[in-house]
Coordinates of C-alpha atoms in Angstrom, one line a residue:
M1 CA 46.6 104.1 -347.1
K2 CA 44.4 106.9 -346.0
N3 CA 43.1 104.9 -343.3
R4 CA 46.6 103.8 -342.1
F5 CA 47.7 107.8 -341.9
L6 CA 44.3 108.2 -340.0
V7 CA 45.0 105.8 -337.6
I8 CA 48.6 107.1 -336.7
I9 CA 46.8 110.6 -336.4
I10 CA 44.3 109.4 -333.9
F11 CA 47.0 107.6 -332.0
L12 CA 49.3 110.7 -331.7
C13 CA 46.5 113.0 -330.6
L14 CA 45.4 110.3 -327.8
L15 CA 49.1 110.5 -326.4
V16 CA 48.9 114.4 -326.5
A17 CA 45.6 114.2 -324.6
I18 CA 47.0 111.9 -322.1
G19 CA 49.8 113.9 -321.4
T20 CA 47.7 117.1 -321.1
I21 CA 45.5 115.2 -318.6
E22 CA 48.2 114.2 -316.3
Y23 CA 49.7 117.8 -316.3
F24 CA 46.6 119.6 -315.5
V25 CA 44.9 117.0 -312.9
T26 CA 45.8 118.5 -309.7
P27 CA 48.0 115.6 -307.8
V28 CA 46.9 114.4 -304.4
V29 CA 49.6 115.0 -301.9
E30 CA 50.2 113.2 -298.3
A31 CA 51.2 115.1 -295.1
K32 CA 54.3 113.8 -293.1
E33 CA 54.4 113.4 -289.5
V34 CA 57.2 115.9 -288.4
V35 CA 59.1 115.6 -285.1
Y36 CA 61.6 118.1 -284.0
E37 CA 64.0 117.9 -281.1
Y38 CA 64.3 120.9 -278.5
G39 CA 67.2 122.9 -279.7
D40 CA 66.6 122.5 -283.7
S41 CA 65.6 125.0 -285.9
V42 CA 62.2 125.0 -288.2
S43 CA 62.7 124.5 -291.9
L44 CA 60.1 126.8 -293.9
D45 CA 60.6 124.9 -297.1
P46 CA 57.2 123.3 -297.8
M47 CA 58.9 120.1 -299.5
N48 CA 59.8 119.1 -296.0
Y49 CA 56.5 118.6 -294.8
L50 CA 55.1 116.3 -297.8
D51 CA 55.4 113.1 -299.2
L52 CA 55.9 113.1 -302.8
S53 CA 57.4 109.6 -303.0
E54 CA 54.5 108.1 -304.9
L55 CA 54.1 110.8 -307.4
S56 CA 55.8 111.0 -310.5
D57 CA 58.7 113.4 -311.7
V58 CA 56.0 115.7 -313.6
K59 CA 53.5 115.5 -310.8
Q60 CA 56.2 116.3 -308.2
Q61 CA 57.7 119.5 -310.4
Q62 CA 53.6 120.6 -311.0
I63 CA 53.7 120.6 -307.1
I64 CA 56.9 122.4 -306.3
N65 CA 55.6 125.4 -308.7
K66 CA 52.0 125.7 -306.8
I67 CA 53.0 125.2 -302.6
K68 CA 53.9 127.7 -300.2
I69 CA 53.7 128.1 -296.2
I70 CA 51.1 130.6 -295.5
E71 CA 50.8 130.5 -291.8
Y72 CA 52.5 128.7 -288.8
N73 CA 52.4 129.3 -284.8
F74 CA 56.0 128.3 -283.7
D75 CA 56.9 130.8 -280.9
N76 CA 60.5 130.9 -282.1
L77 CA 61.6 129.3 -285.5
D78 CA 65.4 129.3 -284.3
C79 CA 64.6 127.1 -281.1
P80 CA 60.8 126.6 -280.6
S81 CA 59.5 125.4 -277.3
V82 CA 58.4 122.0 -276.5
G83 CA 55.1 121.6 -277.4
E84 CA 52.8 121.0 -280.6
Y85 CA 52.5 123.3 -283.3
Y86 CA 51.0 123.5 -286.8
L87 CA 51.5 125.0 -290.0
I88 CA 49.5 125.4 -293.2
I89 CA 50.6 125.0 -296.8
D90 CA 48.8 126.4 -299.6
Y91 CA 48.6 124.2 -302.7
D92 CA 46.8 125.5 -305.6
G93 CA 44.2 127.0 -303.4
Q94 CA 43.9 123.9 -301.2
N95 CA 45.0 124.3 -297.5
I96 CA 47.0 121.6 -296.1
E97 CA 47.4 121.6 -292.5
I98 CA 50.5 120.0 -290.9
K99 CA 51.0 118.9 -287.1
V100 CA 54.4 119.5 -285.9
E101 CA 55.5 118.2 -282.4
V102 CA 58.9 119.4 -280.5
K103 CA 60.1 117.0 -278.2
E104 CA 62.3 117.8 -275.3
T105 CA 65.8 116.7 -275.7
E106 CA 66.0 113.3 -273.9
D107 CA 69.7 113.1 -272.1
F108 CA 70.6 109.4 -271.0
E109 CA 73.1 107.6 -269.2
F110 CA 74.4 104.2 -269.0
I111 CA 72.9 102.7 -265.9
E112 CA 74.9 99.4 -266.4
F113 CA 78.5 99.9 -267.6
K114 CA 81.7 97.7 -267.6
D115 CA 85.0 99.8 -268.3
S116 CA 86.8 96.5 -269.5
L117 CA 85.2 93.0 -270.8
E118 CA 87.1 89.8 -271.0
V119 CA 86.2 87.7 -274.0
I120 CA 87.6 84.1 -274.9
E121 CA 89.9 84.0 -277.5
G122 CA 88.1 82.5 -280.7
C123 CA 84.9 82.8 -279.0
F124 CA 83.6 86.1 -279.6
S125 CA 79.8 87.1 -279.8
K126 CA 79.0 90.9 -280.4
Q127 CA 75.8 90.6 -278.7
E128 CA 77.2 89.0 -275.5
V129 CA 79.6 92.2 -275.2
I130 CA 76.4 94.2 -275.4
E131 CA 74.4 92.3 -273.1
N132 CA 76.8 93.9 -270.4
Y133 CA 75.4 97.2 -270.9
A134 CA 72.0 99.3 -270.2
C135 CA 70.5 103.2 -270.3
D136 CA 67.9 104.7 -268.6
N137 CA 66.2 105.0 -271.9
E138 CA 65.3 103.0 -274.7
V139 CA 68.2 102.8 -276.9
L140 CA 69.8 100.7 -279.6
F141 CA 73.4 99.9 -279.0
D142 CA 76.4 99.1 -281.2
L143 CA 80.0 97.9 -280.8
E144 CA 82.5 99.7 -282.7
D145 CA 85.3 97.2 -282.3
D146 CA 87.5 97.0 -285.8
N147 CA 90.6 97.4 -284.0
V148 CA 89.9 94.4 -281.8
D149 CA 91.8 91.0 -282.9
Y150 CA 89.4 88.5 -281.2
Q151 CA 91.8 85.5 -282.5
T152 CA 94.8 87.0 -280.5
A153 CA 95.1 87.2 -276.7
G154 CA 95.7 91.0 -275.6
S155 CA 94.0 94.1 -274.7
Y156 CA 92.2 96.2 -277.1
L157 CA 90.2 99.7 -276.9
A158 CA 86.8 99.8 -278.4
N159 CA 83.5 101.8 -278.1
I160 CA 80.1 101.2 -276.9
V161 CA 77.4 103.2 -278.5
A162 CA 74.1 103.9 -277.7
T163 CA 71.6 105.8 -279.8
N164 CA 67.8 106.8 -278.9
E165 CA 64.7 107.3 -280.8
L166 CA 65.7 110.8 -281.7
G167 CA 68.9 109.7 -283.0
K168 CA 71.0 111.1 -280.0
I169 CA 74.1 109.2 -279.6
L170 CA 76.1 108.4 -276.5
K171 CA 79.6 106.8 -277.0
K172 CA 82.1 105.6 -274.5
E173 CA 85.4 103.8 -274.8
I174 CA 85.8 100.4 -273.4
E175 CA 88.7 98.0 -273.0
I176 CA 88.4 94.5 -274.3
V177 CA 90.5 91.8 -273.1
V178 CA 91.1 88.8 -275.3
I179 CA 92.3 86.0 -273.2
K180 CA 93.2 82.4 -274.1
P181 CA 90.8 79.4 -273.2
T182 CA 91.5 77.3 -270.4
I183 CA 90.7 73.7 -269.1
E184 CA 91.1 72.6 -265.6
L185 CA 90.5 69.1 -264.3
D186 CA 88.9 68.5 -260.7
V187 CA 91.2 65.2 -260.5
S188 CA 94.7 64.8 -262.0
K189 CA 95.1 61.3 -260.8
K190 CA 92.8 58.6 -259.6
S191 CA 93.3 54.9 -258.0
L192 CA 90.3 52.8 -258.7
E193 CA 89.6 49.1 -258.4
I194 CA 87.9 47.1 -260.8
G195 CA 84.2 47.8 -261.3
D196 CA 84.7 51.4 -259.7
S197 CA 83.8 54.4 -261.6
F198 CA 83.9 58.5 -261.3
S199 CA 82.9 61.5 -263.4
L200 CA 85.3 63.9 -264.3
D201 CA 84.1 67.7 -264.1
P202 CA 86.2 69.9 -266.0
T203 CA 86.3 73.6 -265.5
V204 CA 86.4 75.3 -269.4
T205 CA 86.6 78.8 -270.4
G206 CA 85.8 79.1 -273.9
N207 CA 83.7 76.9 -276.3
Q208 CA 82.0 74.0 -274.0
D209 CA 82.4 71.1 -276.4
I210 CA 84.5 68.5 -274.5
I211 CA 86.2 65.5 -276.1
Y212 CA 87.2 62.5 -273.7
T213 CA 89.3 59.6 -274.6
S214 CA 91.4 57.0 -273.0
S215 CA 94.8 55.8 -274.0
N216 CA 94.0 52.4 -272.8
S217 CA 90.2 51.7 -273.0
T218 CA 90.7 47.7 -272.0
V219 CA 91.7 49.5 -268.8
A220 CA 89.4 52.4 -268.0
S221 CA 87.0 53.4 -270.4
V222 CA 85.4 57.1 -270.7
S223 CA 82.1 58.1 -272.1
S224 CA 81.4 61.2 -273.9
S225 CA 80.1 62.7 -270.9
G226 CA 83.3 62.3 -268.9
Q227 CA 82.1 59.2 -266.9
V228 CA 85.1 56.9 -266.2
K229 CA 85.2 53.1 -265.5
A230 CA 87.6 50.9 -264.2
L231 CA 87.7 47.4 -266.5
T232 CA 90.7 45.7 -265.9
A233 CA 93.9 46.3 -263.6
G234 CA 96.4 48.5 -265.0
S235 CA 97.1 51.8 -266.1
A236 CA 95.5 54.2 -268.5
T237 CA 95.5 58.1 -269.1
I238 CA 92.3 59.9 -269.7
Y239 CA 92.5 63.0 -272.3
V240 CA 90.1 65.8 -271.8
E241 CA 90.3 68.5 -274.9
A242 CA 88.4 71.5 -275.4
N243 CA 89.3 74.6 -277.8
G244 CA 92.6 72.9 -278.8
I245 CA 93.9 72.3 -275.1
T246 CA 94.3 68.9 -273.8
E247 CA 94.7 67.7 -269.9
E248 CA 95.2 64.7 -268.4
C249 CA 94.1 62.5 -265.7
A250 CA 96.2 59.3 -264.7
I251 CA 94.1 56.4 -264.0
T252 CA 95.5 53.2 -261.9
V253 CA 93.2 50.4 -261.6
S254 CA 94.0 47.7 -259.2
S255 CA 92.1 44.1 -258.7
T256 CA 89.8 43.8 -255.6
T257 CA 90.9 40.3 -255.4
A258 CA 93.0 39.8 -252.1
S259 CA 95.3 36.5 -251.8
T260 CA 93.3 34.2 -250.0
N261 CA 94.4 30.9 -248.2
T262 CA 91.8 28.4 -249.2
T263 CA 93.6 25.4 -247.7
N264 CA 92.8 26.5 -244.0
N265 CA 89.2 27.0 -243.5
S266 CA 89.5 27.3 -239.8
S267 CA 87.0 29.5 -237.9
S268 CA 89.9 31.1 -235.5
S269 CA 90.8 34.4 -237.0
S270 CA 94.4 33.9 -235.8
S271 CA 94.6 30.8 -238.4
I272 CA 93.4 33.2 -241.4
S273 CA 96.6 34.2 -242.8
A274 CA 95.3 35.8 -246.4
T275 CA 96.1 39.6 -246.5
P276 CA 93.7 42.3 -246.2
Y277 CA 94.0 45.5 -248.4
V278 CA 93.2 49.2 -248.0
S279 CA 90.7 50.6 -250.3
S280 CA 91.6 54.2 -251.2
S281 CA 88.7 54.6 -253.2
A282 CA 86.2 53.8 -250.8
L283 CA 87.8 56.5 -248.4
E284 CA 87.7 59.1 -251.2
L285 CA 83.9 58.5 -252.1
I286 CA 83.4 58.7 -248.3
N287 CA 85.3 62.1 -248.4
Q288 CA 83.5 63.5 -251.1
E289 CA 80.0 63.3 -249.4
R290 CA 81.4 64.7 -246.3
V291 CA 82.6 67.7 -248.3
K292 CA 79.1 68.0 -249.8
L293 CA 77.8 68.3 -246.2
G294 CA 80.7 70.7 -245.4
I295 CA 82.4 68.2 -243.0
T296 CA 86.2 67.7 -242.9
E297 CA 87.6 64.8 -244.5
L298 CA 88.5 61.9 -242.8
T299 CA 92.5 61.8 -242.8
Y300 CA 94.1 58.4 -243.5
S301 CA 95.7 57.0 -240.8
T302 CA 98.1 53.9 -240.1
T303 CA 96.6 53.5 -236.9
A304 CA 93.2 52.6 -238.3
K305 CA 94.6 50.5 -241.1
N306 CA 96.5 48.5 -238.5
V307 CA 93.3 47.9 -236.5
S308 CA 91.1 47.2 -239.6
F309 CA 93.4 44.5 -240.5
V310 CA 92.6 42.9 -237.3
R311 CA 89.1 43.4 -237.1
I312 CA 88.4 42.5 -240.7
K313 CA 89.8 38.8 -240.1
E314 CA 87.5 38.8 -236.9
L315 CA 84.6 39.3 -238.9
V316 CA 84.8 36.0 -240.4
E317 CA 84.6 34.5 -237.2
S318 CA 81.9 36.7 -235.8
F319 CA 80.4 39.2 -238.4
S320 CA 79.7 41.7 -235.5
H321 CA 80.8 44.8 -234.2
L322 CA 81.5 42.9 -230.9
R323 CA 85.0 41.0 -231.0
P324 CA 85.0 37.3 -231.2
N325 CA 86.2 37.8 -227.2
G326 CA 82.8 39.8 -226.5
Q327 CA 84.7 43.0 -225.7
Y328 CA 84.1 46.4 -227.9
V329 CA 86.3 47.8 -231.0
S330 CA 88.1 50.3 -228.8
S331 CA 90.0 47.2 -227.1
A332 CA 91.7 46.5 -230.4
Y333 CA 93.1 49.9 -230.3
N334 CA 94.5 49.3 -226.7
E335 CA 95.9 46.0 -227.7
L336 CA 98.2 47.8 -230.3
G337 CA 99.2 50.2 -228.0
Y338 CA 97.2 53.0 -229.3
S339 CA 95.4 55.8 -227.0
I340 CA 92.7 57.3 -229.0
G341 CA 89.4 59.1 -228.3
A342 CA 86.0 58.0 -229.5
T343 CA 85.8 55.1 -232.1
G344 CA 83.6 54.3 -234.9
E345 CA 82.9 51.2 -237.4
C346 CA 81.2 49.9 -240.1
I347 CA 81.2 46.6 -241.7
G348 CA 80.1 44.9 -244.8
V349 CA 80.1 41.4 -246.6
G350 CA 79.5 40.5 -250.3
Q351 CA 80.2 44.0 -252.1
T352 CA 82.8 43.6 -255.1
S353 CA 83.6 47.4 -255.6
A354 CA 84.4 50.4 -253.4
S355 CA 81.3 52.0 -254.8
Q356 CA 79.1 49.2 -254.0
I357 CA 80.0 49.2 -250.3
V358 CA 79.7 52.9 -249.9
A359 CA 76.5 52.7 -251.6
R360 CA 75.5 50.0 -249.2
W361 CA 76.5 51.8 -246.1
Q362 CA 74.6 55.1 -247.6
V363 CA 71.4 53.3 -247.0
S364 CA 72.0 52.0 -243.7
S365 CA 71.3 55.3 -241.4
S366 CA 73.4 53.7 -238.3
H367 CA 76.5 53.4 -240.8
W368 CA 76.1 56.3 -242.8
E369 CA 75.5 58.4 -239.8
A370 CA 78.9 57.2 -238.4
L371 CA 80.8 58.0 -241.6
M372 CA 79.4 61.5 -241.9
N373 CA 79.8 62.1 -238.1
P374 CA 82.3 65.2 -238.2
K375 CA 83.9 64.3 -234.6
Y376 CA 86.0 61.4 -236.5
Q377 CA 89.2 62.9 -237.6
Y378 CA 90.8 59.9 -238.9
G379 CA 89.8 56.8 -241.1
V380 CA 90.5 53.9 -243.2
V381 CA 88.6 51.4 -245.4
S382 CA 89.9 47.9 -245.8
Y383 CA 88.4 44.9 -247.6
Y384 CA 89.5 41.0 -247.3
Q385 CA 88.4 37.9 -249.1
Y386 CA 88.0 34.7 -247.7
D387 CA 86.4 31.5 -248.7
G388 CA 84.8 33.3 -251.7
K389 CA 83.4 36.2 -249.8
T390 CA 84.6 39.9 -249.5
Y391 CA 84.4 41.7 -246.4
W392 CA 85.0 45.5 -245.7
I393 CA 85.6 47.6 -242.8
A394 CA 85.8 51.3 -242.0
E395 CA 87.5 52.2 -238.9
L396 CA 86.9 55.7 -237.7
Y397 CA 88.4 57.5 -234.6
A398 CA 89.0 60.9 -232.9
N399 CA 92.0 62.1 -231.0

């Protein structure tokens, strides 16, 4: 019993001794780095210059009772000049020197600023808005936009806020205009022949995730990237959807096979009775290339069509730019009573679609030079099938 009592007495003595040591041992303090902005007054509270965050409450209380500022070299306590200063704190007979810097007030302005910004309904990003602003100083930007409803189209007021490293704030009011997303097709209707293809290139404001579908994929299919291909004769609608909005492109597909008279295989063009056809798709492809080069599109011409129907039958007899009678192409215009200027002609055989014949002419320098010649104002492309072969001709002319 005596031994247990003795142990308790010793333990209590140790606790008292530890507390006494903590109280009487001088704590170590760390000085802060202090920066004032010009125009601020200087504090003479020594606690503002020491970092006591790592000390216990007991030790902090010890320090408070033992510290005082004993010296400083500020030229003015209310508004010291820009420069470097010091002050000395006495802590239990120990002098602690604190370095203090007074910095110039840094005025800053926006160097990139927009009074009004448009954002797409439901597609808002705060960072995208902030990227429209810049200052002539290193700052952090924020957007005060609590009053903006980004899900509803309309005009709203917000604040763009810039804060520099010294905490100075520059705030300006801006207008945020929320607009509805849109989708616009480059083509609203298209006539194709079996085997033709083209790409839809819609202009979309808002989310760029676009969904393409076909109302009749057996007539015209469409890929996920908007590539449309004509498969069989008929009609189909290509739907282009983005951001809940749908636009339509009407597709008409016709067969490239023309009526033929296989019972009459005479070499004379006058005895060939099958009907030629106009390929509007081929002319459209040619015009697309002319536009890329800044050349005026060819205008479809009935005159050119009538001449092409004569000339394409002549190709069966003589596949040449000279007519079977040895005369030049211009004589066909004269025979039909047309008075025109310069003429041009491209011919081909064996291709089964408009895209194929245009591609073939494109790799022939003489044909492509004629098709891209800005002097020609009018033109047509026709095709004609005879004896299992498809003949193609482009007639071009100027006034």
